[in-house]
Amino acid sequence: MSNDKQVHVLGLSGGKDSAALALYMRDKHPEVDLIYYFTDTGKELPEVIDFVNRLEGYVGKKIIDPYEEICTSNRERKDFDYWLKQHNNYLPSPQARWCTIQMKLVPFEKWIQQYLDDGYEVVTYVGIRSDEPYREGYQVTANKNITVRMPFREDDIDLLGVKDILQNADLFSDTEEAKNNPKSSQAKGLPGYYDWRSRSGCTFCFYQRKIEWVRLSELHPEAFKEAKRYEKAAENDKGNGTFYWLGKDTPLSSLEDPDRVARIKSEHEKKRTRFLKRKRINPLKVISIDVDRDFMDEMYDEQEGGGACVTCYK
């Protein structure tokens, strides 16, 4: 905290851009006394938690959890199950993102309000790159004592620059995956989930594509089973009004059909092939992990992030 009554905060999502910004600020701007924070819903991918822990070691500071500080009492921690109950067992969806509001945004706003009440200006740093002109980031409030900084945009750092930052930091150099598989995400300084998923977030994030749900079922079967249990409970409670994460009338249990899984994988391969052809990329010069990680949204004809929670996909 500076002598000018300012507090500088940088939020981590578990994704590549916010992580690279943390590394960048630590190395290029050590004069900024940053408070790093990560809002843990308790339903994050295990690879995300590992990544955040490694970042904590690199920046040399404890990463604060606003949710833990604001939403935990001696009586009850207001976790996902608590808020699900408060919303009458209605699962979060793109049309009703109560999970983002209650478990990410509200805790953050309450957390920084403490500094505002004490007369501080809050400067929040956001990992939006120079090649993302359409992104604005979450605007916390019109409060004149909150300033949003985007160092990557200010310093003209794009996706390639972000990759270079993570590669040079080499956060996973001690892992067997990084040592034995030079094509893996960890070998490139990225968390392991990028080998099969295009963004961070909760295990049952409703912004996952069908292919990512399939991969979740294969790589994290217990998390997939939990997602099915949530759906089943909602189905029993709501009847015909159930929201299914895969789409209308398509419960996750439909992925127990091997033929359906095969069709999803085949369709994804077709999308990847069409994308490479459209971009005139030689398929022999890229690997599927890189294409899925960096171009999944474009493959599915969406902007990066695909409308997902700004607190997660970055």
Short mmCIF file of N, CA and C in Angstrom, two decimals, residues 15 39 54 63 66 106 116 119 122 173 176 186 203 212 214 218 230 237 294:
data_model
loop_
_atom_site.label_atom_id
_atom_site.label_comp_id
_atom_site.label_asym_id
_atom_site.label_seq_id
_atom_site.Cartn_x
_atom_site.Cartn_y
_atom_site.Cartn_z
N GLY A 15 -6.66 -18.39 -15.18
CA GLY A 15 -6.41 -18.43 -16.61
C GLY A 15 -5.08 -17.79 -16.98
N THR A 39 -10.71 -15.59 -6.13
CA THR A 39 -11.97 -15.94 -5.48
C THR A 39 -12.28 -17.40 -5.75
N ARG A 54 1.16 -22.08 -7.40
CA ARG A 54 2.47 -21.84 -8.01
C ARG A 54 2.69 -20.35 -8.24
N ILE A 63 -1.88 -14.94 -1.71
CA ILE A 63 -2.98 -14.53 -2.57
C ILE A 63 -4.26 -14.57 -1.75
N PRO A 66 -11.10 -13.09 -1.43
CA PRO A 66 -12.17 -12.21 -0.94
C PRO A 66 -13.38 -12.97 -0.43
N VAL A 106 -19.88 -10.02 -6.02
CA VAL A 106 -20.30 -9.43 -4.74
C VAL A 106 -19.20 -9.50 -3.68
N LEU A 116 -12.27 1.51 0.41
CA LEU A 116 -12.93 2.75 0.03
C LEU A 116 -13.46 3.48 1.26
N GLY A 119 -10.99 5.51 2.98
CA GLY A 119 -10.47 6.67 2.26
C GLY A 119 -9.43 6.37 1.20
N VAL A 122 -8.83 2.73 -4.92
CA VAL A 122 -8.52 1.36 -5.32
C VAL A 122 -8.15 1.34 -6.80
N SER A 173 8.21 -26.30 -14.30
CA SER A 173 9.46 -26.97 -14.67
C SER A 173 9.75 -28.21 -13.85
N GLU A 176 6.51 -33.76 -13.93
CA GLU A 176 6.85 -34.82 -14.87
C GLU A 176 6.26 -34.54 -16.25
N GLN A 186 1.78 -27.59 -19.72
CA GLN A 186 2.69 -27.32 -18.61
C GLN A 186 4.10 -27.00 -19.11
N THR A 203 -15.75 -26.67 -12.32
CA THR A 203 -15.75 -27.95 -13.04
C THR A 203 -16.99 -28.10 -13.91
N GLU A 212 -15.81 -30.43 -24.28
CA GLU A 212 -15.16 -30.21 -22.99
C GLU A 212 -15.87 -30.96 -21.88
N VAL A 214 -17.27 -33.84 -22.42
CA VAL A 214 -16.79 -35.21 -22.64
C VAL A 214 -15.43 -35.40 -22.00
N GLU A 218 -13.99 -37.83 -18.83
CA GLU A 218 -12.89 -38.77 -18.99
C GLU A 218 -11.75 -38.49 -18.03
N TYR A 230 -26.05 -32.67 -9.42
CA TYR A 230 -26.70 -31.35 -9.35
C TYR A 230 -27.85 -31.27 -10.36
N ASP A 237 -36.62 -31.47 -8.70
CA ASP A 237 -37.26 -30.33 -8.05
C ASP A 237 -38.13 -29.53 -9.01
N ASP A 294 -6.11 -22.13 -27.98
CA ASP A 294 -6.03 -20.74 -28.44
C ASP A 294 -7.17 -20.32 -29.36
#
